[in-house]
Amino acid sequence: MSLNTSSPRGPAWCIAAWLAGYAAVLGGGVCVVLAPGHAAHADRGDSVVVASASDVLRPAIAQAAVTFAEGGILKGTVKFTDDAKALKPLVTKGDASVKDAAVCAAADVPDESLVVSPDNKGIANVFIFLAKAPVGYKAGKPTGDVVFDQKGCQFLPHGLCVQVGQTVKVLSDDAVPHNTHTFPLRNAGFNQTISPNDRKGVELKYAKAEKLPIEVKCDFHTWMKAYHLIMDHPFMAVTDASGHFEIKGLPAGKHEFIVWHEKKGYLDRKYAVEIKAGADSEVELKYGEKNFASFDGPRPRSITVSLGN
Amino acid sequence: MRSSSLHLLFCGVVLAALAGCGQPPEPIFALNAKTAALAAPAQKIVRDVLHENFGTPNNLVAWEQFPIDYGKADPAADDRLRHEPGWRLIEGRNLYMVHCLHCHGVAGDGAGPTARFLNPRPRDYRQGVFKFKSTVGGSKPSRADLQRVLEEGIPGTYMPSFVLLGTEKLGIITDYVRWLSMRGEMEEKVAVQLASTGAGSEDLQRSFREKREEDKNVTYEDVEKEVLAAINEDLAANVAEAAQDITDSWIAAEDSASVIIPKSKRPEPTSESLARGKELFLGTRAKCSDCHGPAGRGDGPQNEAFEEIKGSTPPRKYDHPGLHDVWGNIIQPRNLTRGVYRFGRRPVDVYRRLHSGINGTPMPGFSTALKEEELWDVVNYVMSLPFDGRQSAAPEDLATHHPVEERPQPVEVSER
C-alpha cells in the first residue's frame, strides 16, 4: 500500500496497453491514467471501446422496409392457465385500524400483485414493450398528457405507460395528502406531496427512457404502489382488466417484445411476433402458476450448485 | 541469569515488532452487494469495467468524461505531485485515506472499520444519493453542498467539521468523494443491468433447472454462455449510456437554476404565522405529524407501519415496523424539539428540506402541495418547536421581543 506519494519506493510503471497515446504516470508507487471518454464519443476515434458501438446500438430486430404510417397493429390477450386464487384485499372496507380509515377504508383496496379476470382469465397489468425503437423510427413529440390519479388510497392506473417528455398529471381524488415517490434507475427521483383533492394536478416529466417498469409508491400509505414504464418510443402497452392490449403503428417485420409483470419480473425476455403491413396480428400469451412462482420465504443461506449431467 | 533473560525478552520484542512491519495489504475497492449476487463470470465483467475506467486505490484511473477537476499538470509547482496531470485525484485519495476512510470505507461504501459502531451510519456514496443539498427534487448535490458538509460537519451525527484543513484541501476531498460516488453508481448501474439480463447467480441456476427439465442434455455452461453472449452484445452501449447518465446528473446539479431559492423573504414568526404553520403541521393538508408526531418529537404513527422492501421481486415486507431509507437502514423522523438541524439551522435550510424533501428517505417535498408562504409558515412553526414551553406561555412575547436572529441558541436537551 502506498498512500504517501512523497516517499518514492522505486519505479512503479503503470502502463495500460489499451491506452495508447495517453502517458502513464511514473511516480512514487501511484499512477493516474487519464482515460478518454467512452464509446459515447465515437468521433474521437479512441480505441477504448469494449465492442464496436455500431454493432451494439443496432436493435436486434429485422430491418423494417415499410413506413410507419402503414404499420400493423398487434392485438393480444395475456391469459392465466391455472385457477387463480382470490387475493385478500390490502385494506378491508370499514377497517377502522387502517390509517386515514375514513378515506382509505371507504371501500376495499384490492391486492393488485396478480389480477386475473374471473370472466376470461385475462391477466391485468402485464407490460408488453420493445426494448428499443425499431430501426428508422423517429421519435416525434408525444401527444397528450397521461393521467395518474389516486382514489381511495389506490393509484389509478396501477400500470402506466409514459413516453419520454410526455407530461404525467398526478391527481388526487382523496381528502388526505399522498406523496408520489418514484424509484427510477436512470431518471432523477421524484418525491412530492400531492394536496388532498388536487384535480389540477402536479406535473411529472421523465427525461430518460428506463429499461423496465419502475416502482411508484406513497409513503403515507405504505400499501399504495404502481408501476410506470418510460420509453422513448410508443411501442408499449399494459394489459387492461381483461388482459387485452394493443400496440399500433408497428413496422412490418419480426419484433421481439419484453413481457414483464411485477410479481415475477420477466415473463418473456424475447417474445417474437411477425407483423404484416396494414394488417392486425392477434396473439394470445399464456402463463400459468409455474411462470409466476418464486420463493417467498427467508433467503436461503446456501446456494444450489450445478446439478451437472 | 537475569541479564540473559532480559536479553531474550529484548530479542522477542524486536522479533514481534518486525513481524508486524510487513507490507500492509493493498487497499481494494470492495464490490457492492448487487455485484456480489451475480454469477462469477458476470462479476468479472463488472470488475473489468470498473478496473478499466477507475483503476484501483493505488493506481487510479481518471475518466475524462466525468465533470471532475482532476488537476492539470503544473511543472512549476513546488510539490512534485503537481507536476503530473491528475494530481488532484491523487491528493484527494491521500487526504480521504487519512481523514475519511475509517468511517466511509475505501470505496465510499460507508463500511469503514469504525462504521459498525455508529448510528446513524456513515453515508454510502455508491448510489449517488445524498440527503443534504440545496438543489431541487431528486437531483445530485452541488460541489458547494458537499463542501459545506465537510466544512460544518453534520450536527447530531458523528460527521465532524474538517474546516481546519482549509478550503483548497476540502475542495480536493469533495471532488474525490464525487469521483467515488460516480464510480459506485457506475458499478450499481452495470450490476443492475447484468442482473436484469439474467446473470444473477440464483436466476442463472433457476433458468438452468427449467431448461434441463425440457432437455436433459443442457449443461450449466450452455445456459451461462447464452446469458454472457446476451450481456456482451449490449455491454459497450450500456456502459456508455450509464456514464452519460451519471455525467448529465452531476452537471445538472452545478446549474444555478437547480438551486432552491425562495422568491420571498422569510416572514417574521408572528403568532399568526406560527398558528398557520401549526395548522399545516397537524392538519390534513401536509400531515407532518404522521411521521414527526403531534409534538414534533419524531414519534408519529407512521413509525409503526410495516414498509415494503424497495425493489424486491416478488415484493416482500420488512419484518419489523418503521421507516427505512434506500440504504435499508431504519430511520427516525427528526425530533424537531431538539433544535438540531443536520444541514444547517438557517431558516432557508429548513425551507429547502420542506421544498424538495430529503433524498433517499420517505420525506417528500411539499412545494407541490403548499404555497411558498405556507412553506415559510411551517418553517417558522418547526423552528419554534424547541421553544415550545415558552411559546405556549406567551407566543406574542417570543415573536415581538426576540426577532429570530436574536433568539437564544437552542439548548441540546436529552430526549423526553
XYZ file of C-alpha atoms in Angstrom:
725
model
C 0.000 0.000 0.000
C 1.340 3.336 -0.817
C -0.539 6.309 0.423
C 2.414 8.565 0.787
C 3.338 9.956 -2.569
C 6.305 11.948 -1.306
C 8.407 8.890 -0.498
C 9.179 7.053 -3.716
C 9.585 3.317 -3.406
C 11.424 2.620 -6.594
C 9.951 2.966 -10.042
C 6.476 1.675 -10.481
C 5.472 1.875 -14.076
C 1.796 1.644 -14.723
C 1.177 1.055 -18.337
C -2.204 0.250 -19.676
C -1.913 -1.268 -23.099
C -5.345 -0.052 -24.141
C -4.377 3.495 -23.539
C -2.020 4.142 -26.390
C -1.347 7.822 -26.680
C -2.064 8.603 -23.075
C 1.019 8.737 -20.979
C 1.053 6.577 -17.920
C 2.494 8.327 -14.942
C 5.647 7.290 -13.229
C 5.707 8.202 -9.606
C 6.133 7.005 -6.072
C 4.028 3.934 -6.450
C 0.958 5.806 -7.592
C -0.336 6.415 -11.016
C -3.228 8.235 -12.534
C -4.244 7.487 -16.051
C -6.495 9.818 -17.948
C -8.943 7.612 -19.745
C -10.614 9.015 -22.791
C -14.369 9.305 -22.983
C -16.046 6.016 -23.619
C -17.936 4.620 -26.531
C -20.259 7.590 -26.407
C -17.637 9.632 -28.209
C -17.162 7.558 -31.284
C -15.923 10.611 -33.186
C -12.768 10.746 -31.133
C -11.600 7.547 -32.686
C -10.348 6.139 -29.413
C -9.557 2.506 -29.027
C -11.055 2.008 -25.605
C -14.409 0.753 -26.756
C -15.221 -2.693 -25.429
C -17.209 -3.551 -28.520
C -17.953 -1.660 -31.678
C -20.679 0.837 -30.992
C -22.305 0.392 -34.367
C -22.891 -3.279 -33.595
C -24.396 -2.845 -30.207
C -26.608 0.103 -30.928
C -28.479 -1.682 -33.666
C -31.708 -3.139 -32.307
C -31.921 -6.873 -32.592
C -34.835 -6.884 -34.963
C -35.201 -7.344 -38.653
C -34.887 -4.281 -40.840
C -38.251 -2.717 -41.490
C -38.829 -1.845 -45.116
C -42.219 -0.182 -44.804
C -43.022 3.238 -43.483
C -44.527 3.573 -40.052
C -47.759 5.055 -41.389
C -48.799 1.767 -42.948
C -47.638 -0.250 -39.979
C -49.506 -3.147 -38.490
C -51.351 -3.449 -35.230
C -50.526 -6.013 -32.587
C -53.560 -7.072 -30.581
C -53.339 -9.611 -27.867
C -54.553 -11.131 -24.657
C -52.475 -12.358 -21.759
C -54.163 -15.306 -20.051
C -53.688 -17.289 -16.889
C -53.792 -21.023 -17.486
C -54.427 -22.166 -13.899
C -57.133 -21.393 -11.401
C -56.436 -18.023 -9.877
C -56.728 -17.714 -6.128
C -58.707 -14.762 -4.830
C -56.288 -12.381 -3.099
C -57.140 -10.789 0.208
C -57.712 -7.055 -0.149
C -54.871 -4.890 1.172
C -57.387 -2.804 3.076
C -60.788 -4.163 4.048
C -63.792 -1.887 3.820
C -64.693 -0.362 7.164
C -61.468 -1.407 8.924
C -61.086 1.373 11.488
C -57.497 0.397 12.374
C -56.257 1.448 8.954
C -54.551 4.784 8.559
C -56.917 7.545 7.345
C -59.729 4.996 7.631
C -62.429 7.475 6.618
C -60.889 7.755 3.157
C -58.799 4.622 2.721
C -61.246 2.096 4.160
C -64.298 3.580 2.435
C -64.005 0.660 0.018
C -61.799 -2.399 -0.301
C -58.331 -1.673 -1.639
C -57.570 -4.711 -3.784
C -54.247 -6.532 -3.839
C -53.070 -5.927 -7.390
C -49.985 -8.105 -7.301
C -51.692 -10.595 -9.660
C -55.101 -9.584 -11.004
C -56.843 -12.294 -13.032
C -60.214 -11.600 -14.618
C -62.869 -14.090 -13.472
C -64.574 -13.872 -16.891
C -61.835 -14.739 -19.357
C -58.838 -15.388 -17.078
C -57.004 -12.413 -18.575
C -54.092 -11.086 -16.506
C -54.122 -7.343 -15.863
C -51.083 -5.056 -15.557
C -48.724 -7.028 -17.773
C -46.323 -4.737 -19.641
C -45.509 -5.606 -23.271
C -42.907 -3.421 -24.933
C -39.974 -3.210 -27.307
C -36.639 -2.689 -25.575
C -35.619 -0.259 -28.323
C -37.468 1.551 -31.064
C -37.404 -0.242 -34.440
C -34.767 0.879 -36.923
C -35.818 4.012 -38.732
C -38.300 5.154 -36.118
C -38.026 8.857 -35.450
C -39.374 9.956 -32.111
C -41.967 12.670 -32.599
C -43.317 14.843 -29.852
C -45.562 12.676 -27.692
C -49.108 13.906 -27.924
C -51.384 14.456 -24.976
C -50.841 14.123 -21.259
C -51.314 10.956 -19.291
C -53.261 10.993 -16.049
C -52.071 9.292 -12.903
C -54.818 9.511 -10.320
C -55.318 8.423 -6.731
C -58.652 7.407 -5.284
C -59.494 5.514 -2.127
C -55.783 5.272 -1.340
C -55.070 3.395 -4.534
C -53.106 4.528 -7.580
C -55.112 4.638 -10.818
C -53.980 3.142 -13.093
C -51.782 0.532 -11.465
C -49.628 0.238 -14.578
C -48.921 3.315 -16.713
C -47.037 3.717 -19.985
C -45.317 7.085 -20.412
C -43.162 8.410 -23.217
C -40.054 10.450 -22.567
C -41.024 14.111 -22.458
C -44.706 13.374 -22.003
C -46.421 15.094 -19.081
C -47.845 12.903 -16.353
C -50.574 14.730 -14.470
C -50.569 13.419 -10.937
C -54.011 13.975 -9.449
C -55.687 13.092 -6.195
C -59.347 12.479 -5.503
C -58.811 11.755 -1.814
C -59.347 14.039 1.129
C -55.901 13.151 2.519
C -52.462 14.077 1.192
C -50.469 11.492 -0.738
C -46.898 11.567 -1.897
C -45.813 10.233 -5.240
C -42.410 8.670 -4.757
C -40.698 7.165 -7.816
C -37.717 4.816 -7.753
C -36.175 5.183 -11.215
C -32.804 3.879 -12.335
C -31.936 6.467 -14.985
C -34.155 9.453 -14.226
C -33.868 11.747 -11.240
C -36.096 10.626 -8.383
C -39.404 12.358 -7.716
C -40.894 12.516 -4.231
C -43.518 15.211 -3.872
C -46.651 15.609 -1.834
C -49.963 15.835 -3.694
C -52.579 18.002 -1.996
C -55.906 16.498 -0.973
C -58.445 16.613 -3.823
C -55.922 18.137 -6.207
C -57.807 17.959 -9.523
C -55.487 20.369 -11.286
C -52.601 18.055 -10.782
C -48.863 18.141 -10.322
C -46.783 17.712 -13.451
C -44.206 14.971 -13.622
C -41.900 14.513 -16.591
C -39.306 11.883 -17.326
C -36.185 12.861 -19.235
C -34.838 9.415 -19.992
C -36.139 6.010 -21.007
C -35.976 3.251 -18.407
C -35.139 -0.389 -19.085
C -38.006 -1.829 -17.061
C -41.134 -0.512 -15.320
C -40.231 1.448 -12.199
C -41.933 1.408 -8.819
C -44.068 4.317 -7.674
C -45.092 4.422 -4.035
C -46.803 6.548 -1.436
C -45.039 6.748 1.904
C -48.127 8.000 3.707
C -49.948 4.779 2.832
C -47.390 2.019 2.565
C -49.620 -0.378 0.641
C -50.035 2.011 -2.290
C -47.943 1.009 -5.259
C -47.963 1.442 -9.022
C -45.584 0.980 -11.950
C -44.549 3.415 -14.653
C -42.927 2.274 -17.864
C -40.974 5.079 -19.532
C -39.820 4.551 -23.108
C -38.520 6.794 -25.865
C -40.974 5.259 -28.347
C -44.714 4.470 -28.320
C -44.409 0.703 -28.881
C -45.526 -0.358 -25.441
C -48.738 -1.346 -23.730
C -50.086 -2.575 -20.441
C -52.937 -5.085 -20.287
C -56.355 -3.967 -19.091
C -58.598 -5.759 -16.588
C -59.417 -8.497 -19.107
C -55.814 -8.965 -20.204
C -56.152 -7.196 -23.558
C -53.541 -4.941 -25.064
C -52.961 -3.217 -28.385
C -49.834 -1.699 -29.937
C -50.331 0.387 -33.064
C -48.096 1.527 -35.901
C -45.580 -1.315 -35.791
C -43.495 -1.607 -38.955
C -43.780 -4.896 -40.809
C -41.237 -7.498 -39.860
C -40.186 -9.526 -36.886
C -40.221 -7.895 -33.456
C -39.088 -9.143 -30.098
C -41.127 -7.920 -27.153
C -40.337 -7.940 -23.475
C -43.225 -9.256 -21.388
C -42.966 -8.115 -17.785
C -45.114 -8.433 -14.694
C -44.427 -7.070 -11.222
C -44.898 -10.384 -9.450
C -42.298 -12.271 -11.450
C -40.296 -9.714 -13.378
C -39.669 -11.039 -16.873
C -42.337 -13.414 -18.178
C -40.610 -13.395 -21.551
C -37.367 -11.694 -22.452
C -37.866 -12.074 -26.203
C -41.399 -12.766 -27.330
C -41.147 -12.870 -31.119
C -44.018 -11.614 -33.273
C -44.220 -11.241 -37.046
C -46.092 -8.108 -38.123
C -47.597 -7.715 -41.595
C -48.031 -4.268 -43.102
C -51.501 -2.799 -42.744
C -52.896 -5.874 -41.008
C -53.816 -6.826 -37.463
C -51.872 -9.556 -35.748
C -53.658 -11.362 -32.959
C -51.678 -13.179 -30.301
C -52.533 -14.965 -27.101
C -49.893 -15.211 -24.402
C -50.397 -17.897 -21.779
C -48.754 -18.080 -18.407
C -49.528 -20.386 -15.517
C -48.820 -20.532 -11.825
C -45.448 -22.021 -12.666
C -44.405 -18.860 -14.513
C -45.274 -16.694 -11.547
C -43.809 -18.997 -8.906
C -40.984 -17.661 -6.837
C -39.553 -18.318 -3.444
C -41.192 -16.002 -0.971
C -39.676 -17.066 2.341
C -36.475 -16.060 4.105
C -33.451 -16.010 1.857
C -31.650 -19.366 1.832
C -28.248 -19.430 3.435
C -26.754 -21.877 0.987
C -26.811 -21.807 -2.772
C -27.627 -24.653 -5.089
C -24.671 -25.812 -7.095
C -24.786 -27.061 -10.653
C -26.580 -30.401 -10.981
C -24.188 -31.464 -13.719
C -25.236 -34.122 -16.181
C 20.979 -15.127 34.501
C 18.919 -12.028 34.920
C 20.702 -10.191 32.097
C 20.374 -13.118 29.674
C 16.649 -13.382 30.247
C 16.378 -9.646 29.676
C 18.351 -10.136 26.503
C 15.945 -12.862 25.383
C 12.998 -10.636 26.190
C 14.541 -7.847 24.129
C 15.080 -10.182 21.190
C 11.480 -11.343 21.491
C 10.162 -7.785 21.430
C 12.285 -6.932 18.405
C 11.108 -10.047 16.555
C 7.475 -9.324 17.393
C 7.892 -5.752 16.210
C 9.499 -6.879 12.954
C 6.733 -9.384 12.341
C 4.258 -6.523 12.380
C 6.278 -4.483 9.900
C 5.412 -6.354 6.731
C 3.635 -4.630 3.849
C 0.061 -3.938 4.874
C -2.472 -5.443 2.498
C -3.162 -3.405 -0.618
C -6.375 -1.413 -0.348
C -9.133 -2.524 -2.673
C -12.455 -1.138 -3.816
C -14.859 -3.750 -2.425
C -17.724 -4.900 -4.657
C -21.245 -3.902 -3.764
C -23.934 -6.391 -2.775
C -25.607 -6.254 -6.181
C -22.397 -7.264 -7.928
C -21.760 -9.958 -5.356
C -25.157 -11.508 -6.158
C -24.147 -12.045 -9.795
C -22.717 -15.266 -11.150
C -18.916 -15.367 -11.166
C -18.347 -14.582 -14.877
C -20.772 -11.639 -14.699
C -18.976 -10.376 -11.594
C -15.790 -10.436 -13.598
C -17.388 -8.263 -16.286
C -18.333 -5.651 -13.672
C -14.856 -5.815 -12.124
C -13.226 -5.381 -15.522
C -15.395 -2.377 -16.415
C -14.539 -0.748 -13.100
C -10.877 -1.635 -13.263
C -10.533 -0.283 -16.774
C -12.252 3.001 -16.047
C -11.451 3.691 -12.399
C -8.414 1.568 -11.566
C -7.523 0.508 -8.035
C -6.943 2.696 -4.954
C -3.197 2.607 -5.677
C -3.496 3.044 -9.428
C -6.306 5.469 -10.035
C -7.752 5.991 -13.474
C -9.386 9.319 -14.207
C -12.271 9.129 -16.657
C -12.210 12.400 -18.550
C -15.902 12.376 -19.359
C -16.904 12.947 -15.752
C -17.300 16.551 -14.571
C -14.413 16.400 -12.121
C -11.369 18.633 -11.959
C -8.599 16.039 -11.925
C -5.893 18.681 -11.810
C -3.778 19.965 -14.701
C -0.027 19.423 -14.688
C 1.832 22.332 -13.137
C 5.582 21.859 -13.809
C 6.454 24.978 -11.817
C 4.837 23.817 -8.581
C 6.966 23.086 -5.538
C 5.016 19.948 -4.809
C 6.380 17.207 -7.052
C 2.937 15.575 -7.125
C 1.549 18.514 -9.064
C 3.973 18.059 -11.947
C 1.747 15.402 -13.452
C -1.876 15.619 -14.614
C -4.421 14.060 -12.288
C -2.683 15.242 -9.119
C -5.921 16.454 -7.544
C -7.350 12.960 -7.680
C -4.217 11.502 -6.069
C -4.147 14.135 -3.369
C -7.871 13.671 -2.814
C -7.265 9.966 -2.389
C -4.413 10.619 0.064
C -6.481 13.023 2.146
C -9.512 10.734 2.014
C -7.428 7.796 3.203
C -6.250 9.786 6.204
C -9.413 11.640 7.204
C -12.465 9.837 5.801
C -11.662 6.193 5.192
C -12.137 4.897 8.716
C -15.863 5.644 8.600
C -16.712 5.888 4.902
C -14.538 2.986 3.693
C -12.087 2.738 0.819
C -14.804 2.550 -1.839
C -17.032 5.138 -0.150
C -19.349 2.325 0.839
C -19.928 3.662 4.357
C -18.372 0.480 5.725
C -15.045 1.582 7.132
C -13.746 -0.129 10.266
C -15.475 2.374 12.577
C -18.792 2.324 10.741
C -20.358 -0.579 12.574
C -20.205 1.290 15.864
C -22.011 4.343 14.548
C -25.674 5.247 14.460
C -26.573 6.956 12.181
C -24.361 5.046 9.776
C -21.798 6.910 7.652
C -23.093 7.677 4.164
C -22.642 5.088 1.455
C -21.910 7.245 -1.610
C -22.214 4.493 -4.171
C -25.886 5.011 -5.022
C -25.213 8.655 -5.816
C -27.927 9.613 -3.325
C -27.166 12.432 -0.906
C -29.583 13.692 1.698
C -28.276 17.150 2.402
C -28.241 19.504 -0.537
C -29.663 22.773 -1.772
C -30.741 21.501 -5.197
C -34.270 20.703 -6.360
C -36.041 17.374 -6.218
C -34.113 14.190 -6.725
C -31.073 15.876 -8.250
C -27.486 15.488 -7.121
C -25.864 17.841 -4.613
C -23.681 20.632 -5.923
C -19.955 20.811 -5.150
C -20.718 23.619 -2.737
C -23.258 21.467 -0.862
C -20.772 18.665 -0.306
C -18.007 21.057 0.631
C -20.315 22.707 3.142
C -20.856 19.337 4.825
C -17.082 18.969 5.109
C -16.733 22.478 6.480
C -19.540 22.354 9.009
C -19.958 18.674 9.734
C -23.429 17.268 10.298
C -24.890 18.211 13.696
C -26.451 15.290 15.503
C -24.207 12.749 13.781
C -20.580 11.625 14.029
C -19.595 13.686 10.993
C -17.231 16.356 12.321
C -16.145 19.627 10.762
C -12.932 19.487 8.730
C -12.743 23.227 8.312
C -9.152 23.338 9.629
C -7.905 21.539 6.511
C -8.535 24.718 4.543
C -10.708 25.433 1.532
C -8.362 24.072 -1.120
C -7.927 20.684 0.518
C -11.643 20.398 1.200
C -12.321 21.116 -2.465
C -9.938 18.317 -3.405
C -11.619 15.883 -0.991
C -15.035 16.932 -2.330
C -14.003 16.021 -5.852
C -12.612 12.680 -4.699
C -15.897 11.910 -2.933
C -17.791 12.840 -6.097
C -15.485 10.551 -8.054
C -16.102 7.693 -5.599
C -19.824 8.304 -5.906
C -19.657 8.193 -9.707
C -17.602 5.021 -9.546
C -20.149 3.462 -7.187
C -23.065 4.494 -9.373
C -21.323 3.022 -12.383
C -20.922 -0.286 -10.563
C -24.545 -0.234 -9.455
C -25.895 0.576 -12.908
C -23.826 -2.070 -14.657
C -24.659 -4.679 -12.000
C -28.392 -3.940 -12.225
C -28.184 -4.178 -15.993
C -26.454 -7.561 -15.839
C -28.923 -8.823 -13.239
C -31.832 -7.843 -15.482
C -30.201 -9.816 -18.301
C -30.482 -12.882 -16.072
C -26.920 -13.056 -14.789
C -27.777 -13.221 -11.091
C -26.387 -16.476 -9.711
C -29.819 -17.567 -8.451
C -31.507 -16.605 -11.725
C -28.932 -18.493 -13.714
C -29.403 -21.642 -11.654
C -33.162 -21.360 -11.910
C -33.124 -20.989 -15.666
C -30.697 -23.916 -15.868
C -33.107 -26.103 -13.884
C -36.007 -25.025 -16.090
C -34.123 -25.698 -19.305
C -32.921 -29.038 -18.003
C -36.487 -30.138 -17.447
C -37.127 -29.634 -21.140
C -33.852 -31.007 -22.421
C -31.683 -33.414 -20.449
C -28.573 -32.574 -22.436
C -28.413 -28.913 -21.461
C -25.433 -28.114 -19.254
C -24.987 -25.227 -16.882
C -22.188 -23.927 -19.075
C -24.555 -23.713 -22.070
C -27.004 -21.565 -20.127
C -24.218 -19.407 -18.764
C -22.715 -18.926 -22.212
C -26.060 -17.841 -23.625
C -26.546 -15.205 -20.922
C -22.986 -13.922 -21.274
C -23.437 -13.587 -25.024
C -26.566 -11.502 -24.440
C -24.652 -9.315 -21.975
C -21.661 -8.750 -24.230
C -23.912 -7.781 -27.117
C -25.043 -4.662 -25.236
C -22.207 -4.073 -22.803
C -20.385 -1.219 -24.504
C -23.584 0.673 -25.201
C -24.821 0.142 -21.660
C -21.556 1.305 -20.117
C -21.524 4.403 -22.324
C -25.150 5.128 -21.508
C -24.611 4.738 -17.765
C -21.590 7.038 -17.885
C -23.589 9.622 -19.822
C -26.458 9.460 -17.295
C -24.059 9.947 -14.399
C -22.295 12.824 -16.157
C -25.575 14.559 -17.018
C -26.927 14.338 -13.489
C -23.801 15.773 -11.843
C -23.515 18.559 -14.393
C -27.174 19.486 -13.838
C -26.504 19.876 -10.108
C -23.959 22.625 -10.789
C -26.506 24.630 -12.780
C -27.517 27.648 -10.730
C -31.125 27.137 -11.850
C -31.321 23.912 -9.865
C -30.699 25.604 -6.519
C -33.841 26.166 -4.461
C -34.128 29.887 -3.841
C -37.352 31.104 -2.255
C -38.823 34.110 -4.052
C -39.958 35.831 -0.886
C -38.117 36.601 2.308
C -38.975 34.648 5.388
C -41.876 36.363 7.149
C -41.492 37.295 10.800
C -42.530 34.430 13.076
C -45.591 36.209 14.350
C -48.139 34.299 16.369
C -50.375 34.221 13.259
C -47.612 32.686 11.169
C -46.887 30.121 13.883
C -50.581 29.294 14.182
C -50.875 28.780 10.425
C -47.735 26.642 10.464
C -49.095 24.589 13.331
C -52.345 24.016 11.493
C -50.476 22.739 8.455
C -48.167 20.619 10.625
C -51.068 18.896 12.350
C -53.750 19.269 9.693
C -54.793 17.118 6.779
C -53.052 19.095 4.049
C -49.441 18.422 4.920
C -49.764 15.878 7.725
C -46.231 16.420 9.019
C -47.394 14.885 12.282
C -47.887 11.488 10.619
C -44.147 10.933 10.842
C -42.863 13.716 13.095
C -45.566 13.238 15.754
C -48.099 15.739 17.017
C -45.493 17.342 19.274
C -42.724 17.143 16.675
C -40.772 14.521 18.590
C -40.327 12.241 15.583
C -42.699 9.662 17.017
C -45.621 9.793 14.596
C -47.827 6.782 13.840
C -46.080 6.141 10.508
C -43.216 4.669 12.532
C -45.500 1.728 13.299
C -46.194 0.806 9.667
C -44.550 -2.173 8.003
C -42.800 -0.985 4.864
C -42.140 -2.941 1.739
C -38.519 -3.618 0.831
C -37.869 -1.409 -2.169
C -37.102 -3.186 -5.386
C -37.859 -6.661 -4.051
C -39.415 -9.020 -6.626
C -41.751 -10.529 -5.550
C -42.478 -7.685 -3.130
C -41.542 -8.516 0.447
C -42.059 -6.534 3.614
C -39.562 -5.762 6.332
C -40.214 -7.992 9.342
C -40.080 -5.006 11.681
C -42.089 -1.790 11.632
C -40.549 1.575 10.904
C -39.463 3.932 8.176
C -36.486 2.922 6.061
C -34.105 4.802 3.817
C -32.879 3.496 0.455
C -29.805 2.061 2.150
C -32.112 -0.277 4.110
C -31.407 1.366 7.484
C -34.273 2.030 9.831
C -34.564 5.775 10.286
C -36.362 8.007 12.725
C -38.089 11.143 11.553
C -36.248 14.115 13.000
C -37.139 15.085 16.548
C -37.876 18.744 15.892
C -37.995 19.757 19.539
C -34.219 19.438 19.880
C -33.257 22.252 17.562
C -30.573 20.152 15.893
C -30.737 20.513 12.123
C -28.499 18.247 10.085
C -27.904 20.509 7.122
C -27.833 23.858 8.806
C -30.018 25.902 11.125
C -30.688 28.816 8.810
C -34.387 29.123 8.005
C -33.602 28.669 4.301
C -32.010 25.301 5.076
C -35.224 24.098 6.700
C -37.182 25.653 3.838
C -35.186 23.573 1.351
C -35.866 20.361 3.269
C -39.577 21.142 3.099
C -39.476 22.279 -0.511
C -37.872 19.188 -2.043
C -37.840 16.566 0.675
C -34.815 14.515 1.661
C -33.381 12.188 -0.951
C -33.147 8.549 -0.048
C -35.788 8.843 2.657
C -39.606 8.860 2.736
C -39.592 12.633 3.455
C -41.390 14.121 0.417
C -41.156 17.613 -0.982
C -44.074 19.899 -0.209
C -43.529 22.510 -2.906
C -46.268 20.820 -4.939
C -48.809 20.849 -2.122
C -48.129 24.122 -0.288
C -47.621 27.690 -1.432
C -44.387 29.467 -0.650
C -45.933 31.486 2.220
C -47.290 28.280 3.669
C -43.890 26.618 3.480
C -42.442 29.582 5.379
C -45.207 29.283 7.999
C -44.264 25.646 8.540
C -40.583 26.658 8.749
C -41.462 29.232 11.396
C -43.530 26.743 13.346
C -40.928 23.964 13.137
C -38.172 26.331 14.272
C -40.312 27.425 17.222
C -40.748 23.859 18.473
C -37.568 23.755 20.582
C -39.005 26.723 22.495
C -42.442 25.242 22.836
C -42.740 25.757 26.569
C -42.120 29.486 26.327
C -44.191 29.824 23.234
C -47.299 28.316 24.754
C -46.938 30.647 27.716
C -46.763 33.804 25.646
C -46.311 33.387 21.924
C -46.568 37.142 21.324
C -43.582 37.784 23.560
C -41.459 35.377 21.624
C -42.372 36.867 18.310
C -42.163 40.519 19.196
C -39.355 40.652 21.733
C -36.952 38.272 20.074
C -36.675 38.619 16.322
C -35.392 35.331 15.046
C -31.757 36.399 14.723
C -31.536 37.376 18.371
C -33.312 34.413 19.814
C -31.396 32.353 22.346
C -29.397 29.495 20.872
C -31.265 26.215 21.112
C -30.019 24.173 24.003
C -29.328 20.499 23.462
C -31.550 18.611 25.891
C -31.915 14.908 26.374
C -34.906 13.431 24.663
C -38.180 13.338 26.595
